[in-house]
Structures are given as structure tokens and as C-alpha cells.
Coordinates of C-alpha atoms in Angstrom, one line a residue:
Chain A
M1 CA 0.0 0.0 0.0
N2 CA 1.3 3.5 -1.0
R3 CA -0.3 6.8 -0.1
D4 CA -1.1 7.8 -3.7
I5 CA -4.2 10.0 -4.5
W6 CA -5.8 9.1 -7.8
V7 CA -8.1 11.3 -9.9
F8 CA -10.1 10.0 -12.8
A9 CA -9.4 11.9 -16.0
E10 CA -12.7 11.2 -17.8
N11 CA -12.5 11.6 -21.5
F12 CA -14.4 14.7 -22.6
G13 CA -13.7 14.7 -26.4
G14 CA -9.9 14.1 -26.0
R15 CA -9.5 16.4 -23.0
P16 CA -10.1 15.5 -19.3
A17 CA -13.4 16.7 -18.0
P18 CA -13.1 20.1 -16.3
V19 CA -13.8 18.4 -12.9
Y20 CA -10.4 16.7 -13.2
G21 CA -8.6 20.0 -12.7
E22 CA -10.8 20.7 -9.6
L23 CA -10.0 17.4 -8.2
V24 CA -6.3 17.5 -8.9
R25 CA -6.1 20.9 -7.1
K26 CA -8.0 19.4 -4.0
A27 CA -5.7 16.3 -4.2
N28 CA -2.7 18.5 -4.0
E29 CA -4.1 20.1 -0.9
M30 CA -4.7 16.7 0.6
R31 CA -1.2 15.5 -0.2
E32 CA 0.4 18.2 2.0
K33 CA -1.0 16.3 4.9
M34 CA -0.2 12.9 3.6
Q35 CA 3.5 12.1 3.7
E36 CA 5.1 10.7 0.6
A37 CA 1.7 10.9 -1.2
R38 CA 1.8 11.3 -4.9
V39 CA -1.1 12.7 -7.0
C40 CA -1.9 10.5 -10.1
G41 CA -4.3 10.8 -13.0
V42 CA -6.2 7.9 -14.5
V43 CA -7.0 7.7 -18.1
L44 CA -9.1 4.9 -19.8
G45 CA -10.0 4.7 -23.4
K46 CA -8.8 3.8 -26.9
D47 CA -5.8 5.5 -28.5
V48 CA -5.6 8.0 -25.5
D49 CA -2.1 9.2 -25.8
G50 CA -3.3 12.7 -26.3
L51 CA -5.7 12.5 -23.4
A52 CA -2.8 11.1 -21.1
A53 CA -0.7 14.1 -22.3
A54 CA -3.7 16.5 -21.5
A55 CA -4.1 14.9 -18.1
S56 CA -0.4 15.5 -17.3
V57 CA -1.3 18.8 -15.7
Q58 CA 0.6 20.6 -12.9
G59 CA 0.6 18.8 -9.7
V60 CA 0.2 15.3 -11.2
D61 CA 3.2 13.0 -10.7
T62 CA 2.0 10.0 -12.8
V63 CA -0.7 9.3 -15.2
Y64 CA -1.9 5.6 -15.3
V65 CA -3.3 4.7 -18.7
M66 CA -5.3 1.7 -19.8
D67 CA -5.7 1.8 -23.6
H68 CA -7.9 -0.8 -25.3
P69 CA -10.4 -0.7 -28.1
K70 CA -13.2 -2.0 -25.7
L71 CA -12.7 1.2 -23.6
D72 CA -14.0 3.5 -26.3
T73 CA -17.4 3.6 -24.7
L74 CA -19.6 5.2 -22.0
D75 CA -20.6 1.7 -20.6
A76 CA -19.5 1.9 -17.0
C77 CA -19.7 -1.9 -16.8
V78 CA -16.5 -2.4 -18.9
L79 CA -14.8 0.7 -17.7
K80 CA -15.1 -0.4 -14.0
E81 CA -13.2 -3.5 -14.9
A82 CA -10.4 -1.6 -16.3
F83 CA -10.4 0.9 -13.4
A84 CA -10.5 -1.8 -10.8
A85 CA -7.7 -3.7 -12.4
L86 CA -5.5 -0.5 -12.3
I87 CA -6.3 0.0 -8.6
R88 CA -5.5 -3.8 -7.8
A89 CA -2.2 -3.4 -9.7
Y90 CA -1.1 -0.1 -8.1
N91 CA -2.9 0.1 -4.7
P92 CA -3.7 3.8 -4.3
E93 CA -4.9 5.1 -0.9
V94 CA -7.6 7.5 -2.3
V95 CA -9.5 7.5 -5.6
L96 CA -11.4 10.7 -6.5
V97 CA -14.0 10.5 -9.3
G98 CA -16.0 13.5 -10.7
A99 CA -19.8 12.7 -10.4
T100 CA -20.5 13.4 -14.0
A101 CA -23.2 11.2 -15.7
L102 CA -20.5 8.5 -16.3
G103 CA -18.6 9.0 -13.0
A104 CA -21.7 8.8 -10.9
E105 CA -22.3 5.3 -12.3
L106 CA -18.7 4.2 -12.6
A107 CA -17.6 5.0 -9.0
P108 CA -20.1 2.8 -7.1
G109 CA -19.4 0.0 -9.6
I110 CA -15.7 0.1 -8.8
A111 CA -16.3 0.4 -5.0
G112 CA -18.7 -2.6 -5.3
K113 CA -16.1 -4.7 -7.2
L114 CA -13.3 -3.9 -4.7
K115 CA -15.7 -4.1 -1.7
T116 CA -14.5 -0.7 -0.5
G117 CA -16.1 2.5 0.8
L118 CA -17.3 5.3 -1.4
A119 CA -18.5 8.7 -0.1
A120 CA -20.9 10.3 -2.4
H121 CA -21.0 13.9 -3.7
C122 CA -18.4 15.2 -1.2
V123 CA -18.5 19.0 -0.6
D124 CA -15.1 18.8 1.2
I125 CA -12.4 16.3 2.0
E126 CA -10.2 16.7 5.2
V127 CA -7.1 14.8 6.0
T128 CA -6.6 14.5 9.7
E129 CA -3.9 12.7 11.5
K130 CA -6.3 9.7 12.1
R131 CA -8.3 9.6 9.0
I132 CA -9.6 11.0 5.7
N133 CA -13.0 12.7 6.4
C134 CA -15.3 13.1 3.5
M135 CA -18.0 15.7 4.0
V136 CA -21.2 14.3 2.5
P137 CA -24.5 16.1 2.2
A138 CA -27.7 14.3 3.2
F139 CA -31.4 15.3 3.4
G140 CA -31.0 17.6 0.4
G141 CA -28.0 19.3 1.8
R142 CA -29.6 20.1 5.2
V143 CA -27.1 18.0 7.0
I144 CA -23.5 17.4 6.3
S145 CA -22.2 13.9 7.5
E146 CA -18.5 13.0 7.9
I147 CA -17.9 9.7 6.1
Y148 CA -14.7 7.8 6.5
V149 CA -13.5 4.4 5.6
P150 CA -11.7 2.7 8.4
A151 CA -10.4 -0.6 7.2
T152 CA -10.8 -1.1 3.4
R153 CA -8.7 0.7 0.7
P154 CA -8.8 2.6 -1.4
V155 CA -11.0 5.4 0.1
M156 CA -13.2 6.4 -2.7
A157 CA -15.0 9.7 -3.0
S158 CA -17.2 11.3 -5.7
V159 CA -17.4 15.0 -6.2
R160 CA -19.8 17.0 -8.3
P161 CA -18.4 19.3 -10.9
G162 CA -18.1 22.9 -9.6
I163 CA -17.9 22.0 -6.0
F164 CA -14.2 22.5 -5.6
D165 CA -12.4 25.5 -6.9
A166 CA -11.0 25.5 -10.5
P167 CA -7.1 25.4 -10.7
E168 CA -5.3 28.7 -10.5
P169 CA -3.5 29.6 -13.9
A170 CA -0.1 28.4 -12.6
G171 CA -1.4 26.0 -9.8
A172 CA -2.1 22.4 -9.4
G173 CA -4.6 21.1 -11.9
A174 CA -3.7 23.8 -14.5
P175 CA -2.0 22.8 -17.8
V176 CA 1.7 22.5 -17.7
T177 CA 3.6 25.7 -18.5
A178 CA 6.7 25.4 -20.7
G179 CA 9.7 23.7 -19.2
N180 CA 7.8 21.7 -16.6
P181 CA 6.9 18.4 -18.2
S182 CA 7.6 16.2 -15.2
T183 CA 4.6 13.9 -15.2
Q184 CA 5.4 10.2 -15.9
V185 CA 3.0 8.3 -18.0
V186 CA 2.5 4.5 -17.1
R187 CA 0.7 2.4 -19.6
A188 CA -0.7 -0.5 -17.8
D189 CA -1.3 -4.0 -19.5
S190 CA -4.7 -4.0 -20.9
S191 CA -4.6 -7.5 -22.7
F192 CA -6.9 -9.0 -20.0
L193 CA -9.7 -7.0 -21.6
D194 CA -9.5 -9.1 -24.7
S195 CA -11.5 -11.7 -22.9
V196 CA -13.9 -9.4 -21.0
T197 CA -17.4 -9.3 -22.3
S198 CA -19.7 -6.5 -20.9
P199 CA -23.3 -7.2 -20.7
V200 CA -23.9 -3.7 -21.9
E201 CA -23.2 -2.3 -25.4
M202 CA -23.3 1.3 -26.4
I203 CA -25.1 1.3 -29.7
A204 CA -25.5 5.0 -30.4
F205 CA -24.4 8.5 -29.2
E206 CA -26.2 11.4 -30.4
Q207 CA -24.2 14.6 -29.7
D208 CA -26.2 17.6 -28.4
A209 CA -26.6 20.5 -30.9
P210 CA -24.2 23.2 -30.0
S211 CA -25.9 25.9 -28.0
A212 CA -25.1 29.5 -27.9
D213 CA -26.5 29.9 -24.3
L214 CA -23.9 30.4 -21.6
R215 CA -23.5 27.3 -19.4
L216 CA -24.2 27.6 -15.7
E217 CA -20.8 26.4 -14.7
D218 CA -19.0 28.8 -17.0
A219 CA -20.9 32.0 -15.8
D220 CA -19.6 34.8 -13.6
I221 CA -23.2 35.9 -13.1
V222 CA -26.2 33.5 -12.6
V223 CA -29.9 34.5 -12.7
C224 CA -32.1 32.0 -11.2
A225 CA -35.9 31.4 -11.1
G226 CA -37.8 29.8 -8.3
R227 CA -41.2 28.6 -7.8
G228 CA -42.3 32.2 -7.0
V229 CA -41.8 33.0 -10.7
S230 CA -45.2 31.6 -11.4
T231 CA -46.2 32.8 -14.9
Q232 CA -44.8 32.0 -18.3
E233 CA -44.3 35.7 -18.8
D234 CA -42.3 36.2 -15.6
F235 CA -40.3 33.1 -16.4
E236 CA -39.4 34.5 -19.9
N237 CA -38.5 37.8 -18.3
V238 CA -36.1 36.1 -15.9
K239 CA -34.5 34.5 -19.0
A240 CA -34.3 37.8 -20.7
L241 CA -32.7 39.5 -17.7
A242 CA -30.1 36.7 -17.9
G243 CA -29.4 37.5 -21.4
K244 CA -29.1 41.2 -20.8
L245 CA -26.6 40.7 -17.9
N246 CA -24.6 38.3 -20.0
A247 CA -25.5 35.8 -17.2
A248 CA -26.3 32.1 -17.3
F249 CA -30.0 31.3 -16.6
G250 CA -30.8 28.7 -13.9
C251 CA -33.8 27.4 -12.2
T252 CA -35.0 25.3 -9.3
R253 CA -36.5 21.7 -9.7
S254 CA -40.1 22.6 -10.3
F255 CA -39.4 24.0 -13.8
V256 CA -37.8 20.7 -14.8
D257 CA -40.8 18.8 -13.5
L258 CA -43.2 21.1 -15.3
G259 CA -41.2 20.9 -18.5
F260 CA -40.3 24.6 -18.7
V261 CA -36.7 23.5 -19.3
P262 CA -35.8 20.3 -21.2
D263 CA -33.3 18.7 -18.7
E264 CA -31.2 19.2 -15.5
S265 CA -28.5 21.3 -17.2
R266 CA -30.3 24.5 -16.2
M267 CA -31.3 23.1 -12.6
I268 CA -29.2 24.3 -9.6
G269 CA -29.1 22.0 -6.7
T270 CA -29.2 18.4 -5.7
S271 CA -29.0 16.3 -8.8
G272 CA -28.5 19.5 -10.9
K273 CA -25.6 21.8 -11.1
S274 CA -23.4 23.3 -8.5
V275 CA -22.5 27.0 -9.2
K276 CA -20.4 29.5 -7.5
P277 CA -20.5 32.7 -9.6
Q278 CA -19.4 36.2 -8.6
L279 CA -23.1 37.2 -8.6
F280 CA -26.1 35.1 -8.0
L281 CA -29.5 36.9 -8.6
G282 CA -32.4 34.8 -7.3
F283 CA -36.1 35.3 -8.0
G284 CA -38.9 33.6 -6.1
I285 CA -36.6 30.9 -4.6
S286 CA -37.9 29.6 -1.2
G287 CA -34.4 28.4 -0.2
A288 CA -34.9 24.7 0.4
A289 CA -31.6 22.9 1.2
H290 CA -32.1 20.9 -2.0
H291 CA -31.4 24.1 -4.0
T292 CA -29.1 26.1 -1.7
C293 CA -26.5 23.3 -1.5
G294 CA -25.9 24.0 -5.3
M295 CA -25.3 27.8 -4.9
N296 CA -24.1 28.4 -1.4
K297 CA -20.6 29.1 -2.5
S298 CA -21.7 32.0 -4.6
K299 CA -19.9 35.3 -3.8
L300 CA -22.6 38.1 -3.8
V301 CA -26.2 36.8 -3.6
I302 CA -29.1 39.0 -4.1
T303 CA -32.6 37.5 -3.9
V304 CA -36.2 38.6 -4.1
N305 CA -39.0 36.8 -2.5
R306 CA -42.6 37.6 -1.6
D307 CA -42.3 35.9 1.8
E308 CA -40.1 37.7 4.3
K309 CA -39.5 34.5 6.1
A310 CA -38.2 32.7 3.0
R311 CA -35.2 30.6 4.0
M312 CA -33.4 31.9 0.9
F313 CA -32.7 35.3 2.7
A314 CA -30.4 33.4 5.1
N315 CA -28.3 32.4 2.2
S316 CA -28.2 36.0 0.7
D317 CA -26.2 39.2 1.2
Y318 CA -29.1 41.4 0.0
G319 CA -32.8 40.6 0.1
V320 CA -35.9 42.2 -1.3
V321 CA -39.4 41.4 0.0
G322 CA -41.6 41.8 -3.0
D323 CA -43.1 40.3 -6.1
A324 CA -40.3 38.6 -8.1
G325 CA -42.0 39.2 -11.4
K326 CA -42.5 42.9 -10.8
V327 CA -38.8 43.4 -9.7
V328 CA -37.6 41.5 -12.8
S329 CA -39.7 43.8 -15.1
A330 CA -38.4 46.9 -13.3
L331 CA -34.9 45.6 -13.7
L332 CA -35.4 45.0 -17.4
K333 CA -36.8 48.5 -17.9
Q334 CA -34.1 50.2 -15.9
L335 CA -31.2 48.4 -17.6
Chain B
M1 CA -41.6 -10.3 -18.3
K2 CA -40.9 -10.5 -14.7
I3 CA -39.9 -7.1 -13.3
A4 CA -38.6 -6.2 -9.8
V5 CA -38.7 -2.6 -8.6
C6 CA -36.5 -1.7 -5.6
I7 CA -38.1 1.0 -3.5
K8 CA -36.9 2.9 -0.5
S9 CA -39.0 4.5 2.3
V10 CA -37.6 8.0 3.0
P11 CA -38.6 10.8 5.2
D12 CA -40.8 13.3 3.2
P13 CA -38.3 15.6 1.4
D14 CA -40.8 18.5 1.7
C15 CA -39.9 18.4 5.5
Y16 CA -36.2 18.4 5.3
D17 CA -35.9 22.0 6.4
K18 CA -37.5 20.9 9.7
I19 CA -34.7 18.5 10.5
T20 CA -32.6 19.7 13.4
L21 CA -29.4 18.4 15.1
D22 CA -29.4 17.7 18.9
P23 CA -26.5 19.9 20.0
V24 CA -25.5 17.5 22.8
N25 CA -25.5 14.0 21.5
K26 CA -25.3 15.1 17.8
T27 CA -28.1 13.1 16.6
L28 CA -30.8 14.1 14.1
N29 CA -34.1 15.1 15.2
R30 CA -36.6 14.1 12.5
A31 CA -39.6 13.5 14.7
G32 CA -43.0 14.0 13.1
I33 CA -41.6 13.9 9.5
P34 CA -43.7 11.3 7.6
A35 CA -42.3 8.5 5.5
V36 CA -43.1 8.3 1.8
I37 CA -42.0 6.3 -1.1
N38 CA -38.8 7.9 -2.5
V39 CA -40.0 10.0 -5.5
A40 CA -37.6 8.6 -8.0
D41 CA -38.7 5.0 -7.1
K42 CA -42.3 6.0 -8.0
H43 CA -41.0 6.8 -11.4
A44 CA -39.5 3.3 -11.5
I45 CA -42.8 1.7 -10.6
E46 CA -44.5 3.7 -13.3
A47 CA -41.7 2.6 -15.7
A48 CA -42.5 -1.1 -14.7
L49 CA -46.2 -0.5 -15.2
Q50 CA -45.6 0.8 -18.7
L51 CA -43.3 -2.2 -19.6
K52 CA -46.0 -4.6 -18.2
E53 CA -48.6 -3.0 -20.3
E54 CA -46.4 -3.3 -23.4
Y55 CA -44.9 -6.7 -22.9
G56 CA -47.0 -8.4 -20.2
G57 CA -45.7 -10.1 -17.1
S58 CA -45.7 -9.1 -13.5
I59 CA -44.2 -6.6 -11.1
T60 CA -42.7 -7.4 -7.7
V61 CA -41.7 -4.6 -5.4
V62 CA -38.8 -5.2 -3.0
S63 CA -37.5 -3.1 0.0
M64 CA -35.4 -3.2 3.1
G65 CA -36.2 -1.4 6.3
P66 CA -38.1 -1.6 9.5
P67 CA -41.6 -3.0 9.6
P68 CA -43.5 0.3 9.0
V69 CA -42.0 0.2 5.4
E70 CA -44.9 -2.2 4.7
Q71 CA -47.0 0.9 4.3
Q72 CA -44.9 2.1 1.4
L73 CA -45.0 -1.3 -0.1
R74 CA -48.8 -1.2 0.0
E75 CA -48.8 2.1 -1.7
A76 CA -46.6 0.6 -4.3
L77 CA -49.2 -2.4 -4.7
A78 CA -51.9 0.3 -5.0
M79 CA -49.9 1.9 -7.8
G80 CA -50.2 -1.4 -9.6
A81 CA -47.5 -3.8 -8.5
D82 CA -48.6 -7.4 -8.1
D83 CA -46.7 -8.5 -5.0
A84 CA -44.1 -7.2 -2.5
Y85 CA -41.3 -8.4 -0.3
L86 CA -39.7 -6.6 2.7
L87 CA -36.4 -7.6 4.2
S88 CA -36.7 -6.5 7.8
D89 CA -34.2 -7.4 10.4
R90 CA -32.0 -5.5 12.9
K91 CA -29.0 -7.4 11.5
V92 CA -29.3 -5.5 8.2
G93 CA -29.9 -2.1 9.8
G94 CA -27.2 0.6 9.9
A95 CA -26.0 -0.5 6.4
D96 CA -24.1 1.7 4.0
T97 CA -24.7 1.5 0.3
L98 CA -22.5 -1.5 -0.3
A99 CA -24.1 -3.5 2.5
T100 CA -27.6 -2.3 1.6
S101 CA -27.1 -3.3 -2.1
Y102 CA -25.7 -6.8 -0.9
A103 CA -28.8 -7.5 1.2
V104 CA -31.2 -6.2 -1.5
S105 CA -29.4 -8.3 -4.1
K106 CA -29.9 -11.4 -2.0
L107 CA -33.6 -10.6 -1.6
I108 CA -33.9 -10.2 -5.3
E109 CA -32.1 -13.6 -5.9
Q110 CA -34.4 -15.2 -3.3
T111 CA -37.6 -13.9 -4.8
G112 CA -36.7 -14.0 -8.5
P113 CA -35.5 -14.6 -11.1
Y114 CA -36.5 -11.4 -12.9
D115 CA -35.8 -10.1 -16.3
I116 CA -35.5 -6.4 -15.5
I117 CA -34.6 -4.9 -12.0
L118 CA -35.7 -1.3 -11.7
A119 CA -34.9 1.4 -9.2
G120 CA -35.1 5.2 -8.8
N121 CA -31.8 6.8 -9.7
E122 CA -31.3 8.3 -6.3
S123 CA -33.0 8.6 -2.9
A124 CA -34.1 12.0 -1.5
D125 CA -32.4 11.4 1.9
G126 CA -28.9 10.0 1.2
A127 CA -28.9 10.8 -2.6
T128 CA -25.8 8.7 -3.2
S129 CA -27.1 6.9 -6.4
H130 CA -24.9 4.1 -5.4
V131 CA -27.3 1.2 -4.8
P132 CA -28.6 0.2 -8.2
A133 CA -25.0 0.1 -9.6
Q134 CA -23.8 -1.9 -6.7
I135 CA -26.8 -4.3 -6.8
A136 CA -25.8 -5.0 -10.5
E137 CA -22.1 -5.5 -9.4
W138 CA -23.2 -8.1 -6.6
M139 CA -25.4 -9.9 -9.1
G140 CA -23.0 -9.7 -12.0
L141 CA -25.5 -7.9 -14.2
G142 CA -25.4 -5.0 -16.7
C143 CA -26.5 -1.6 -15.4
I144 CA -27.5 1.8 -16.7
C145 CA -28.2 4.6 -14.3
S146 CA -30.3 7.8 -14.9
A147 CA -32.2 6.1 -17.8
L148 CA -34.6 8.3 -19.8
S149 CA -36.4 5.6 -21.8
I150 CA -36.6 1.8 -21.7
R151 CA -37.8 -0.6 -24.3
V152 CA -37.3 -4.3 -25.0
E153 CA -36.3 -5.6 -28.4
D154 CA -35.3 -9.1 -29.3
G155 CA -35.0 -10.0 -25.6
K156 CA -32.7 -7.2 -24.8
A157 CA -33.3 -3.8 -23.0
I158 CA -32.6 -0.7 -25.1
V159 CA -32.0 2.2 -22.7
T160 CA -31.1 5.8 -23.3
K161 CA -29.2 8.1 -20.9
K162 CA -28.2 11.7 -21.0
F163 CA -24.6 12.7 -20.7
E164 CA -23.0 16.1 -20.4
N165 CA -22.7 16.6 -24.2
G166 CA -25.2 14.1 -25.8
T167 CA -27.4 11.0 -25.3
G168 CA -26.2 7.5 -25.4
T169 CA -28.2 4.5 -26.3
F170 CA -27.3 1.1 -24.7
R171 CA -28.3 -2.4 -25.3
L172 CA -28.3 -4.6 -22.2
G173 CA -28.7 -8.4 -22.0
L174 CA -31.4 -9.6 -19.7
P175 CA -31.6 -9.7 -16.7
C176 CA -30.2 -6.2 -16.1
V177 CA -30.5 -3.4 -13.6
I178 CA -31.8 0.0 -14.7
A179 CA -32.1 3.0 -12.5
V180 CA -34.4 5.6 -13.8
N181 CA -34.2 9.4 -14.1
Q182 CA -37.3 11.2 -12.8
R183 CA -37.9 12.7 -16.2
I184 CA -38.5 9.2 -17.7
N185 CA -42.4 9.4 -17.2
K186 CA -45.2 11.0 -15.4
V187 CA -46.4 8.9 -12.4
R188 CA -50.1 8.0 -12.7
L189 CA -52.5 8.7 -9.9
T190 CA -53.9 5.9 -7.8
N191 CA -57.6 5.7 -6.9
M192 CA -59.4 4.4 -3.9
M193 CA -60.3 1.2 -5.6
A194 CA -56.7 0.4 -6.2
V195 CA -55.8 1.2 -2.5
L196 CA -58.5 -1.3 -1.3
K197 CA -57.4 -3.9 -3.9
A198 CA -53.8 -3.6 -2.7
K199 CA -54.8 -4.7 0.8
K200 CA -55.4 -8.1 -0.6
K201 CA -52.2 -8.4 -2.7
P202 CA -49.4 -10.6 -1.2
L203 CA -46.8 -8.9 0.9
T204 CA -44.1 -11.1 2.5
V205 CA -41.8 -10.0 5.2
F206 CA -38.5 -11.8 5.5
S207 CA -36.0 -11.8 8.3
A208 CA -32.3 -12.3 7.7
A209 CA -32.6 -15.9 8.5
D210 CA -35.2 -16.4 5.7
I211 CA -32.7 -15.4 3.0
T212 CA -30.7 -18.3 1.6
G213 CA -27.0 -17.9 1.6
L214 CA -27.0 -14.5 3.3
D215 CA -23.4 -13.8 4.3
E216 CA -24.0 -12.0 7.6
S217 CA -20.6 -10.5 7.7
R218 CA -21.6 -8.5 4.5
V219 CA -24.8 -6.9 6.0
G220 CA -25.6 -4.2 8.4
L221 CA -23.1 -1.9 10.1
A222 CA -20.5 -4.7 10.2
G223 CA -20.6 -5.2 6.5
S224 CA -20.3 -1.5 5.8
P225 CA -16.9 -0.3 4.6
T226 CA -17.9 3.4 5.3
Q227 CA -18.6 4.8 8.8
N228 CA -20.3 7.9 10.0
G229 CA -18.3 10.5 11.9
E230 CA -20.0 13.7 13.2
L231 CA -23.0 15.3 11.8
H232 CA -23.2 19.0 11.1
M233 CA -26.0 21.3 10.0
A234 CA -25.3 23.1 6.7
E235 CA -25.5 26.7 8.0
S236 CA -25.0 29.9 5.8
T237 CA -22.4 32.3 6.9
K238 CA -24.1 35.1 5.2
V239 CA -25.8 38.1 6.9
C240 CA -28.7 39.5 4.8
T241 CA -29.3 43.2 4.4
M242 CA -32.9 43.9 3.3
L243 CA -33.4 46.4 0.6
E244 CA -36.6 48.3 1.3
G245 CA -39.0 50.1 -1.0
T246 CA -41.3 49.5 -3.9
E247 CA -40.4 47.0 -6.6
E248 CA -39.0 49.8 -8.8
E249 CA -37.0 51.2 -5.9
A250 CA -35.7 47.8 -5.0
A251 CA -34.7 47.2 -8.7
A252 CA -32.7 50.4 -8.7
M253 CA -31.0 49.4 -5.5
I254 CA -30.1 45.9 -7.0
L255 CA -28.7 47.7 -10.1
E256 CA -26.5 49.9 -7.8
K257 CA -25.1 46.9 -6.0
I258 CA -24.4 44.8 -9.1
K259 CA -23.1 47.6 -11.4
P260 CA -19.5 47.0 -10.6
L261 CA -19.8 43.3 -11.6
L262 CA -21.4 43.9 -14.9
K263 CA -19.2 43.8 -18.1
A264 CA -19.4 46.7 -20.5

């Protein structure tokens, strides 16, 4: 057993998923408290030399690669075989996986295969002298529970994209600047996969049409609609306000359930996106923990709600008691 | 087609803001919060009903938990499931997701075989989304989580799932495990007749000793590789200043505050 911290570099079109940089940064913070720990990337796929090079970011000592034609897939059943084989061969102490659509399915599969402990959707990870504490939200983020793994290894943890800070330009997790190519790439034997048959076969992948709309996770300003935005007109006005402010539009769960937005990519909170913009403008949001756990790292928070007792105000720097729709219209007029 | 649906009884998510932490012994106070079927699991039951309508067969609901979970199983029977099994035993209590998925997989093996094992993608309380993938791992079956559609073609399940940049379609050999996204369907309403009929449907409660081949070292707290440390309430550090005035005045004050952050 060594003290290595592994980070999964999921293949997002030949580059590691953005959450990889966030996790490498966190892993480097953890390593300061773990003697002789190394931070390592994990790359799975077919012809992934380019991905392995891109995963060789600052603060990563080694990138472990498993390259095999069968890994050119989003089927977690075959990917977990490859990942588990790497873990068995090199015995890391910690494995961090971004809770993307794939990662959220892959991580429990690996933990199940290795019979080890996995902490889900951590909002922080602390290394103490005694143990590694994963801070895991429960009851829609109302409660944070410390989860640790006393006996089995590796300690596994999943983290949603956007929870940890993105790398500083010259810091751990950022691309390597010239003259610092110190990462070692280790290609593991993947020949055992020749005889592995997955019960799952990916038969099609339909790429989303490119969208001009700013993504929530990329935005400095987020404008968010809650249930108090009750008419189609007010809803459209909130979206228009987001457009005028060069902000990303977000919403709470009810709009997904009602079909106002097509999927969870615009939803902030549990099972949606986690955002931490410079400015969060919220309209008609009650402030249930399900939502606030996805935005409570935002810098300046200004919210409007008709109910002066709305819990959202406890998560805000400035609050307005009033009709969300009217304030939005007034803002649109005054801008 | 024999379908199993795994359901979980959870404290009603609409009441999570009422949960408090006992400051002395650091335990959760959730008294008075009613138990309900986890909402994603209702969508799994609805998915099972639609599969049964299309391909025929039967629907069995399975759960693990204390005896009152029978109520949620009855509700699932009222939604249209045919029979139900509950694994209820102190020995399986205190389990993390790995120990839970092991016990549930043994319950599924005992009461099966099934062609498709369905579950909700995540529970409202723990929300780990681990259990379906781990049931599949224990049983050596294929699995897709967060499924948006399911159909059966030539004895295989065809399942779609949304990723960050597109939608994947997967073909799974049967039996398989499928965890459904809440967007997969709209859950139908149940009526009084169905509730009355559900009272006569078979519901069997098993203890750990009733499950053949259950490895007791794999269940409950002892079988759980993760342990719980301290609990904390998620508290905000912000102090809110209220902006007073009409909606127009408030809008003007908001603009004043955000102006430095707006790009030209």
C-alpha cells in the first residue's frame, strides 16, 4: 500500500473533464497532509495518448493509462473492470471521481467490485492525523455527515463538478507551463480486456446540438428562477434578464418537473448543477436545502421573494421582500 | 416479463428543512416527519407498469427497512405492482450503500428470477445513487443509471441516458439493472379502488434468517466499509441586508449593487 491519491481523468472529447482540474487541485491540498503521497491521473479509453498528455497537468506525478479498443465507450460496466484492475495493480490510498453522468455510475461499480467504501458527492475532504473525512450532504444538503473508511482501501469519493475550486492559472490542476513536463505516463497492461465481455453495449451516441447559451458552470453571473416565478411571462422575463446581464440562466427543480426546461442542465441544486458565480441573482426561490446546496458558495447573492420568512434570505447578502415578477420587469426597464 | 422494482421509504423531502441536530448528542431530530416512497422510485414503478402494459408479465416490489415500510410497499401495490417483499431485520440495519445493495441483491435472488430490475436513480435522503450500480455488481449484471427511456427488443433492453454533451443508447442483455431518471415518465394517480385492492395483494416480510445464503458479515453496520463520523447542519455564513422600497426602488438598489460586476 502506498499513499497515492488518484483522480479520474474522464475523456471529454480528447480532453479531461473540467472536474479533473478541480480534483487535482484538491488532491494536492490533501497531499500536503499525507506523507510521501503522490497525485496521479487515471486515463481509460482507446488511443488515448493525447488524453494522457492533456491529463499530465501541474501537480500530477504520474498518469496511469489503460488503452484498449473496448474502452472506447460510455458503458460503466466495462470501464469499471479496467479501473478496478488498475487499482489492484498499483494500490492507491484514495480514488477521486467526478460525479459526472458517467462518473456517478462508474464509482459505485468500482467500489462494489473492490468491496471498499465510497463517499458520495463530497462537498469537502479533510485529511486529519487519524483519517480522511469526506463531508457528504444528506437530506437535500440540510445535514453534512462526515464519512470515513476505516479498514478497506482505497478510500473512494465522488465530487460533483463545480464543488471544488478550479485550478489557479499556474497552480495544481492547470495545464503544464513550458519547461515543466515532469509527469510520468505509465501504460498498464490491458490485454486481459480481450476476454472481458460486458453485458452492456453502447449502440449509439447522439451529440447535443451546439448551444449559444452560456452554461451555468462557466458563468460569472447566474440569474435563477424559483417557484415564486409563477407565470410564463415572468419566467421568460427572468431568462431575458439573464441575457441582458450576460449571465447564465438557472432554475429550481419545479421547472424541470413542469417541462419549462428540457433537462437538469439548467437546474441548480441536488441532482442538478453546483454553481459559485461572482453574482447570484435569485427570484422567487424559497431556499430549500435541495437548492441552496448547489449555490451556497456564490460570492454576492441578491434574492427577491414575496415571503419575508423565506429561507433563501439566510443564504443572501441582500434581500428584497416583493413580487419577483415585478422586480424582474423593473430591472429589465431600468437596464 | 418479470420485473422487480426496488423502492426505499424515505422521510418526506418537503420536510427536510424541519430537521434539526441535537446539539448535545449530535443526533438528528426528525420526529414527526412522515415516511413516503422515494419519489424517483415512484417513477421506477411507473416505468414497470408501462413495460408490463407493453410486454405483459408481473411486477414485484422489494424493499429493506423496519416493519413500517410495509405501508410504502402497500402504496406501491396500490400503484399497480402485483406482490411485495420486505427484508426487515435489525441485523441488516445501519448499512451503508454497499451492505444495503448486498442485502437487497440477495432478496432479489431469493424472490426472482427477474428479467429487469428497476430502481429510482437516487434517494431523496442519502442521494448517493450508489445502490442500483452496486446491486448490479453483486449480481454480475449489466446496469445503466439515470435512464430516460426503456424498451425491450429481441430479448434485450434498449435504454437511453443523457450525458453532459449528448445522449447515449445502450443495449443490455437480460436480466439487467436499470435506475430511472425522474424525467422518464409522469407517475399516474392511484384511486381508492386500487388502494382497497392492494390490501389483498401478497406482501411477505423476510428476516435475515429467511434469506438463503446470506453472508451476515456483509450486511448491516459490520458489512459497511464506510462509517459515519460527526453530523453538522449546513449553515449559511451570510448576513442578509434587506433592501426596502417598492419593486421599482428595489430594482434600482439592486442595479446599484451589481453595477461593478457587469461587463461593459
